[in-house]
Amino acid sequence: RFADAPEFADARDIAKMVEWLLAEHDSDASFSLVLGGNPRAPKNVLTAARRAAGTLELQRLQKSGQRFLPNPAGYKGFVKRGVMASFGDPYTDDFEPNDGGASDIFRALPAWIKAAVSSGRRVGRPTSTPNSWQGDEYEFCATEEAFLASSARQQRATVRIDEILSFEYLQHVGQEMANCLRVERRGGASLVKYLQRVKDRDSSFWVMTITAEEDDDAEVPGGGDVQEAPVQHLLLVEVYNGLGIIHQAEGPHPRRWPRPDAWQWLQEWAAQEGLRPDGPEGVTV
């Protein structure tokens, strides 16, 4: 039926489709080549593969270079589809929570934040890094709340928490989140410390990501117009395997505290796996 489909003309496209199909089956055993009684069309498979290019690249990093053994406690990852999630960075110059109170962002804010603004508390980007080594007591960040309340930043997404199983992926996450797991930070001292804990299997490291999902109402574009689905790293998590404790859950710099939605998803994962996100070791940043 599809023997002459143009998607089979290029070996690179065939490789992309096969890689996507295998990845989907690996993550969901019920995944099938048949959808609604009909085989999946090559055009749709290639479109999906191109959209998933970022996710597939992360999976390649997981399987390259120095590999880590899975955690001995048997903790599994987390997948939650169809959530509304905010993409981007509230601290970049293209996000302006203060524009006279007339923006969509301000109108979408909870009433208590509007009251704070009206009473004279400025909601704006911090001039210094908030919550940086100031103890473990969570501090409210109005900029982050304004960002998360902006409907312009929200997309339907899949939330994942995956165990980091290679040095290359650990480094990639360190670069993406600008944290101490980069070799060039502190002479690599922090990285060596964490790698030793992984080697001894005392700790396992996990990453929370959000990946934009395709809009069901959107018209499927031509193969050359497909946009890669954005993937954003929200948390780097360290679990003490033997104690069942989430020891660290660090967001991207500069704020580093888990943003409210990421904290909720982390707690859902903790409940699923019997982990404690608030045990005696605490969630620290």
mmCIF file of C-alpha atoms in Angstrom:
data_model
loop_
_atom_site.group_PDB
_atom_site.id
_atom_site.type_symbol
_atom_site.label_atom_id
_atom_site.label_comp_id
_atom_site.label_asym_id
_atom_site.label_seq_id
_atom_site.Cartn_x
_atom_site.Cartn_y
_atom_site.Cartn_z
ATOM 1 C CA ARG A 1 0.000 0.000 0.000
ATOM 2 C CA PHE A 2 2.775 2.440 0.841
ATOM 3 C CA ALA A 3 5.544 0.845 -1.225
ATOM 4 C CA ASP A 4 5.877 3.911 -3.448
ATOM 5 C CA ALA A 5 5.528 6.492 -0.680
ATOM 6 C CA PRO A 6 8.041 9.340 -1.164
ATOM 7 C CA GLU A 7 9.068 9.052 2.493
ATOM 8 C CA PHE A 8 10.869 5.803 1.592
ATOM 9 C CA ALA A 9 13.035 7.473 -1.055
ATOM 10 C CA ASP A 10 15.685 8.739 1.372
ATOM 11 C CA ALA A 11 17.507 6.258 3.616
ATOM 12 C CA ARG A 12 17.977 8.968 6.249
ATOM 13 C CA ASP A 13 14.217 9.457 6.492
ATOM 14 C CA ILE A 14 13.721 5.707 6.790
ATOM 15 C CA ALA A 15 16.253 5.635 9.648
ATOM 16 C CA LYS A 16 14.413 8.461 11.428
ATOM 17 C CA MET A 17 11.085 6.649 11.120
ATOM 18 C CA VAL A 18 12.491 3.345 12.371
ATOM 19 C CA GLU A 19 14.206 5.062 15.297
ATOM 20 C CA TRP A 20 10.980 6.830 16.298
ATOM 21 C CA LEU A 21 8.890 3.652 16.014
ATOM 22 C CA LEU A 22 11.339 1.690 18.165
ATOM 23 C CA ALA A 23 11.507 4.481 20.745
ATOM 24 C CA GLU A 24 7.715 4.641 20.972
ATOM 25 C CA HIS A 25 7.452 0.888 21.444
ATOM 26 C CA ASP A 26 10.220 0.988 24.048
ATOM 27 C CA SER A 27 8.327 3.576 26.108
ATOM 28 C CA ASP A 28 4.869 2.033 25.577
ATOM 29 C CA ALA A 29 4.526 -1.711 25.032
ATOM 30 C CA SER A 30 0.996 -1.219 23.667
ATOM 31 C CA PHE A 31 2.250 0.994 20.827
ATOM 32 C CA SER A 32 1.262 -0.435 17.456
ATOM 33 C CA LEU A 33 1.900 0.190 13.790
ATOM 34 C CA VAL A 34 -1.855 -0.060 13.340
ATOM 35 C CA LEU A 35 -3.945 2.906 14.442
ATOM 36 C CA GLY A 36 -7.730 2.746 14.340
ATOM 37 C CA GLY A 37 -7.616 -0.374 12.190
ATOM 38 C CA ASN A 38 -5.320 1.204 9.605
ATOM 39 C CA PRO A 39 -1.527 1.124 9.255
ATOM 40 C CA ARG A 40 0.256 4.336 10.179
ATOM 41 C CA ALA A 41 0.954 6.363 7.052
ATOM 42 C CA PRO A 42 4.674 6.962 6.342
ATOM 43 C CA LYS A 43 3.996 10.702 6.043
ATOM 44 C CA ASN A 44 2.593 10.833 9.579
ATOM 45 C CA VAL A 45 5.376 8.651 10.970
ATOM 46 C CA LEU A 46 8.059 10.858 9.428
ATOM 47 C CA THR A 47 6.301 13.977 10.716
ATOM 48 C CA ALA A 48 6.253 12.520 14.216
ATOM 49 C CA ALA A 49 9.906 11.485 13.948
ATOM 50 C CA ARG A 50 10.960 14.975 12.917
ATOM 51 C CA ARG A 51 8.990 16.540 15.754
ATOM 52 C CA ALA A 52 10.625 14.128 18.211
ATOM 53 C CA ALA A 53 14.168 14.849 16.986
ATOM 54 C CA GLY A 54 15.158 16.597 20.224
ATOM 55 C CA THR A 55 13.863 13.777 22.411
ATOM 56 C CA LEU A 56 15.542 11.137 20.258
ATOM 57 C CA GLU A 57 18.861 12.979 20.514
ATOM 58 C CA LEU A 58 18.609 12.864 24.317
ATOM 59 C CA GLN A 59 17.986 9.122 24.102
ATOM 60 C CA ARG A 60 21.149 8.740 22.018
ATOM 61 C CA LEU A 61 23.122 10.555 24.698
ATOM 62 C CA GLN A 62 21.755 8.100 27.252
ATOM 63 C CA LYS A 63 23.289 5.238 25.288
ATOM 64 C CA SER A 64 26.679 6.717 24.384
ATOM 65 C CA GLY A 65 30.055 6.850 26.101
ATOM 66 C CA GLN A 66 30.480 5.904 29.758
ATOM 67 C CA ARG A 67 27.310 4.194 30.977
ATOM 68 C CA PHE A 68 25.860 4.039 34.478
ATOM 69 C CA LEU A 69 24.109 1.025 35.956
ATOM 70 C CA PRO A 70 20.391 1.531 36.700
ATOM 71 C CA ASN A 71 19.594 2.226 40.327
ATOM 72 C CA PRO A 72 19.629 -0.950 42.477
ATOM 73 C CA ALA A 73 16.345 -0.063 44.189
ATOM 74 C CA GLY A 74 14.391 -0.476 40.958
ATOM 75 C CA TYR A 75 12.895 3.019 40.882
ATOM 76 C CA LYS A 76 11.162 3.746 37.581
ATOM 77 C CA GLY A 77 10.665 6.953 35.648
ATOM 78 C CA PHE A 78 7.563 9.078 35.284
ATOM 79 C CA VAL A 79 5.484 10.086 32.261
ATOM 80 C CA LYS A 80 2.470 12.387 32.316
ATOM 81 C CA ARG A 81 0.908 13.450 29.030
ATOM 82 C CA GLY A 82 -1.485 16.218 28.096
ATOM 83 C CA VAL A 83 -0.561 18.757 30.782
ATOM 84 C CA MET A 84 -0.399 22.502 30.219
ATOM 85 C CA ALA A 85 3.153 23.666 30.874
ATOM 86 C CA SER A 86 4.989 26.968 30.524
ATOM 87 C CA PHE A 87 8.002 26.972 28.201
ATOM 88 C CA GLY A 88 10.826 29.480 28.366
ATOM 89 C CA ASP A 89 12.706 31.441 31.001
ATOM 90 C CA PRO A 90 11.114 34.135 33.210
ATOM 91 C CA TYR A 91 14.501 35.816 33.603
ATOM 92 C CA THR A 92 15.177 36.502 29.942
ATOM 93 C CA ASP A 93 14.780 39.944 28.404
ATOM 94 C CA ASP A 94 11.755 38.972 26.301
ATOM 95 C CA PHE A 95 9.582 38.407 29.383
ATOM 96 C CA GLU A 96 8.266 41.643 30.896
ATOM 97 C CA PRO A 97 5.887 41.177 33.846
ATOM 98 C CA ASN A 98 5.615 44.956 34.353
ATOM 99 C CA ASP A 99 3.973 46.952 31.594
ATOM 100 C CA GLY A 100 1.494 49.153 33.393
ATOM 101 C CA GLY A 101 -0.833 46.373 34.477
ATOM 102 C CA ALA A 102 -2.658 46.111 31.148
ATOM 103 C CA SER A 103 -1.027 43.003 29.712
ATOM 104 C CA ASP A 104 -2.476 39.547 29.350
ATOM 105 C CA ILE A 105 0.124 38.397 31.847
ATOM 106 C CA PHE A 106 -1.134 40.767 34.536
ATOM 107 C CA ARG A 107 -4.783 39.923 33.867
ATOM 108 C CA ALA A 108 -3.977 36.226 34.267
ATOM 109 C CA LEU A 109 -2.303 36.646 37.638
ATOM 110 C CA PRO A 110 -3.946 35.317 40.808
ATOM 111 C CA ALA A 111 -5.751 37.994 42.801
ATOM 112 C CA TRP A 112 -3.243 37.901 45.637
ATOM 113 C CA ILE A 113 -0.352 38.753 43.301
ATOM 114 C CA LYS A 114 -2.366 41.601 41.774
ATOM 115 C CA ALA A 115 -2.999 42.883 45.293
ATOM 116 C CA ALA A 116 0.712 42.760 46.044
ATOM 117 C CA VAL A 117 1.456 44.773 42.922
ATOM 118 C CA SER A 118 -1.267 47.315 43.725
ATOM 119 C CA SER A 119 0.083 47.752 47.236
ATOM 120 C CA GLY A 120 3.468 48.771 45.916
ATOM 121 C CA ARG A 121 5.405 45.525 45.759
ATOM 122 C CA ARG A 122 7.019 45.496 42.352
ATOM 123 C CA VAL A 123 6.689 42.251 40.403
ATOM 124 C CA GLY A 124 9.791 42.132 38.278
ATOM 125 C CA ARG A 125 12.982 40.321 37.475
ATOM 126 C CA PRO A 126 15.263 40.025 40.493
ATOM 127 C CA THR A 127 18.484 42.031 40.489
ATOM 128 C CA SER A 128 20.317 39.161 42.186
ATOM 129 C CA THR A 129 19.974 35.402 42.157
ATOM 130 C CA PRO A 130 17.006 34.503 44.400
ATOM 131 C CA ASN A 131 17.384 31.746 46.985
ATOM 132 C CA SER A 132 21.030 31.179 46.153
ATOM 133 C CA TRP A 133 22.646 29.510 49.172
ATOM 134 C CA GLN A 134 20.270 31.317 51.542
ATOM 135 C CA GLY A 135 19.107 28.185 53.315
ATOM 136 C CA ASP A 136 16.431 25.647 52.491
ATOM 137 C CA GLU A 137 13.323 27.688 53.275
ATOM 138 C CA TYR A 138 11.385 28.292 50.074
ATOM 139 C CA GLU A 139 10.965 31.901 49.030
ATOM 140 C CA PHE A 140 8.143 33.173 46.846
ATOM 141 C CA CYS A 141 9.219 34.553 43.456
ATOM 142 C CA ALA A 142 6.658 36.890 41.894
ATOM 143 C CA THR A 143 8.469 36.870 38.548
ATOM 144 C CA GLU A 144 8.153 33.113 38.315
ATOM 145 C CA GLU A 145 4.467 33.221 39.325
ATOM 146 C CA ALA A 146 3.766 35.821 36.644
ATOM 147 C CA PHE A 147 5.568 33.716 34.071
ATOM 148 C CA LEU A 148 3.652 30.548 34.944
ATOM 149 C CA ALA A 149 0.347 32.451 34.835
ATOM 150 C CA SER A 150 0.957 33.732 31.297
ATOM 151 C CA SER A 151 -1.213 31.803 28.837
ATOM 152 C CA ALA A 152 1.083 32.970 26.032
ATOM 153 C CA ARG A 153 3.831 30.746 27.453
ATOM 154 C CA GLN A 154 1.760 27.616 27.897
ATOM 155 C CA GLN A 155 1.637 24.614 25.591
ATOM 156 C CA ARG A 156 0.247 21.147 25.959
ATOM 157 C CA ALA A 157 3.157 18.960 26.950
ATOM 158 C CA THR A 158 4.443 15.612 28.151
ATOM 159 C CA VAL A 159 6.272 15.599 31.476
ATOM 160 C CA ARG A 160 9.016 12.998 31.902
ATOM 161 C CA ILE A 161 11.359 12.065 34.716
ATOM 162 C CA ASP A 162 14.130 9.819 33.399
ATOM 163 C CA GLU A 163 17.115 8.273 35.116
ATOM 164 C CA ILE A 164 20.425 9.595 33.771
ATOM 165 C CA LEU A 165 22.369 6.572 32.563
ATOM 166 C CA SER A 166 25.458 8.040 30.907
ATOM 167 C CA PHE A 167 28.178 10.549 31.648
ATOM 168 C CA GLU A 168 27.447 12.326 28.362
ATOM 169 C CA TYR A 169 23.816 12.898 29.279
ATOM 170 C CA LEU A 170 24.798 14.063 32.768
ATOM 171 C CA GLN A 171 27.090 16.634 31.176
ATOM 172 C CA HIS A 172 24.367 17.682 28.747
ATOM 173 C CA VAL A 173 21.941 18.302 31.600
ATOM 174 C CA GLY A 174 24.611 20.280 33.444
ATOM 175 C CA GLN A 175 25.077 22.511 30.412
ATOM 176 C CA GLU A 176 21.356 22.965 29.856
ATOM 177 C CA MET A 177 20.711 23.919 33.480
ATOM 178 C CA ALA A 178 23.981 25.822 34.042
ATOM 179 C CA ASN A 179 24.771 23.931 37.246
ATOM 180 C CA CYS A 180 27.851 22.476 38.929
ATOM 181 C CA LEU A 181 27.770 19.233 36.930
ATOM 182 C CA ARG A 182 29.722 20.892 34.151
ATOM 183 C CA VAL A 183 33.408 19.900 34.002
ATOM 184 C CA GLU A 184 34.482 23.538 33.817
ATOM 185 C CA ARG A 185 32.699 24.447 37.046
ATOM 186 C CA ARG A 186 34.843 24.355 40.208
ATOM 187 C CA GLY A 187 37.481 22.357 38.392
ATOM 188 C CA GLY A 188 35.050 19.475 38.088
ATOM 189 C CA ALA A 189 35.172 18.799 41.857
ATOM 190 C CA SER A 190 31.393 18.640 42.255
ATOM 191 C CA LEU A 191 31.055 16.417 39.214
ATOM 192 C CA VAL A 192 33.650 13.959 40.566
ATOM 193 C CA LYS A 193 31.811 13.821 43.905
ATOM 194 C CA TYR A 194 28.505 12.991 42.235
ATOM 195 C CA LEU A 195 30.053 10.461 39.866
ATOM 196 C CA GLN A 196 31.537 8.614 42.827
ATOM 197 C CA ARG A 197 28.102 8.354 44.429
ATOM 198 C CA VAL A 198 26.707 6.942 41.182
ATOM 199 C CA LYS A 199 29.628 4.502 40.874
ATOM 200 C CA ASP A 200 29.042 3.291 44.435
ATOM 201 C CA ARG A 201 25.305 3.120 43.599
ATOM 202 C CA ASP A 202 24.499 5.188 46.664
ATOM 203 C CA SER A 203 22.766 7.782 44.466
ATOM 204 C CA SER A 204 20.956 7.879 41.170
ATOM 205 C CA PHE A 205 20.399 11.014 39.113
ATOM 206 C CA TRP A 206 17.233 11.895 37.262
ATOM 207 C CA VAL A 207 16.097 14.686 34.965
ATOM 208 C CA MET A 208 12.637 16.192 34.589
ATOM 209 C CA THR A 209 11.777 17.497 31.128
ATOM 210 C CA ILE A 210 8.736 18.871 29.356
ATOM 211 C CA THR A 211 8.224 18.267 25.642
ATOM 212 C CA ALA A 212 5.634 20.144 23.616
ATOM 213 C CA GLU A 213 2.916 17.948 22.136
ATOM 214 C CA GLU A 214 1.414 18.386 18.703
ATOM 215 C CA ASP A 215 -1.896 20.228 18.543
ATOM 216 C CA ASP A 216 -4.567 17.744 17.437
ATOM 217 C CA ASP A 217 -6.455 20.543 15.702
ATOM 218 C CA ALA A 218 -3.424 21.726 13.759
ATOM 219 C CA GLU A 219 -3.145 20.842 10.102
ATOM 220 C CA VAL A 220 -0.344 18.361 9.421
ATOM 221 C CA PRO A 221 2.273 20.340 7.479
ATOM 222 C CA GLY A 222 4.398 19.145 4.626
ATOM 223 C CA GLY A 223 7.432 17.089 5.613
ATOM 224 C CA GLY A 224 9.850 19.965 5.109
ATOM 225 C CA ASP A 225 7.847 22.339 7.331
ATOM 226 C CA VAL A 226 7.736 20.175 10.452
ATOM 227 C CA GLN A 227 9.064 21.967 13.515
ATOM 228 C CA GLU A 228 11.043 20.040 16.105
ATOM 229 C CA ALA A 229 9.080 19.851 19.349
ATOM 230 C CA PRO A 230 10.811 21.933 22.039
ATOM 231 C CA VAL A 231 12.262 20.064 25.019
ATOM 232 C CA GLN A 232 12.974 21.949 28.246
ATOM 233 C CA HIS A 233 14.876 20.705 31.307
ATOM 234 C CA LEU A 234 13.126 21.616 34.570
ATOM 235 C CA LEU A 235 14.852 19.695 37.349
ATOM 236 C CA LEU A 236 17.979 17.711 38.074
ATOM 237 C CA VAL A 237 17.174 15.248 40.851
ATOM 238 C CA GLU A 238 19.428 13.161 43.105
ATOM 239 C CA VAL A 239 17.883 10.177 44.886
ATOM 240 C CA TYR A 240 19.524 8.390 47.803
ATOM 241 C CA ASN A 241 18.814 4.858 46.619
ATOM 242 C CA GLY A 242 18.982 3.018 49.933
ATOM 243 C CA LEU A 243 17.026 5.595 51.920
ATOM 244 C CA GLY A 244 14.376 6.265 49.279
ATOM 245 C CA ILE A 245 14.885 10.012 49.705
ATOM 246 C CA ILE A 246 14.937 12.734 47.070
ATOM 247 C CA HIS A 247 18.022 14.521 48.335
ATOM 248 C CA GLN A 248 18.260 17.278 45.733
ATOM 249 C CA ALA A 249 15.852 18.712 43.194
ATOM 250 C CA GLU A 250 17.469 21.648 41.496
ATOM 251 C CA GLY A 251 16.000 23.804 38.759
ATOM 252 C CA PRO A 252 17.907 25.859 36.191
ATOM 253 C CA HIS A 253 20.015 28.756 37.373
ATOM 254 C CA PRO A 254 19.589 31.471 38.495
ATOM 255 C CA ARG A 255 16.580 30.550 40.686
ATOM 256 C CA ARG A 256 17.254 26.838 41.200
ATOM 257 C CA TRP A 257 14.222 26.159 43.400
ATOM 258 C CA PRO A 258 11.715 23.819 41.718
ATOM 259 C CA ARG A 259 9.026 25.941 40.139
ATOM 260 C CA PRO A 260 5.522 25.161 41.485
ATOM 261 C CA ASP A 261 4.369 22.912 38.643
ATOM 262 C CA ALA A 262 7.656 20.977 38.634
ATOM 263 C CA TRP A 263 7.372 20.527 42.405
ATOM 264 C CA GLN A 264 3.857 19.076 41.964
ATOM 265 C CA TRP A 265 5.035 16.613 39.306
ATOM 266 C CA LEU A 266 7.984 15.655 41.484
ATOM 267 C CA GLN A 267 5.623 14.827 44.344
ATOM 268 C CA GLU A 268 3.471 12.717 42.009
ATOM 269 C CA TRP A 269 6.556 10.758 40.964
ATOM 270 C CA ALA A 270 7.612 10.387 44.604
ATOM 271 C CA ALA A 271 4.187 8.956 45.469
ATOM 272 C CA GLN A 272 4.377 6.592 42.490
ATOM 273 C CA GLU A 273 7.788 5.229 43.492
ATOM 274 C CA GLY A 274 7.490 5.413 47.269
ATOM 275 C CA LEU A 275 10.120 8.154 47.571
ATOM 276 C CA ARG A 276 10.211 10.944 50.139
ATOM 277 C CA PRO A 277 10.719 14.454 48.729
ATOM 278 C CA ASP A 278 10.640 15.969 52.217
ATOM 279 C CA GLY A 279 12.523 13.458 54.371
ATOM 280 C CA PRO A 280 15.298 14.153 56.885
ATOM 281 C CA GLU A 281 17.767 14.936 54.101
ATOM 282 C CA GLY A 282 15.262 17.290 52.495
ATOM 283 C CA VAL A 283 15.091 18.704 48.995
ATOM 284 C CA THR A 284 17.958 21.159 48.826
ATOM 285 C CA VAL A 285 19.293 23.505 46.191
#
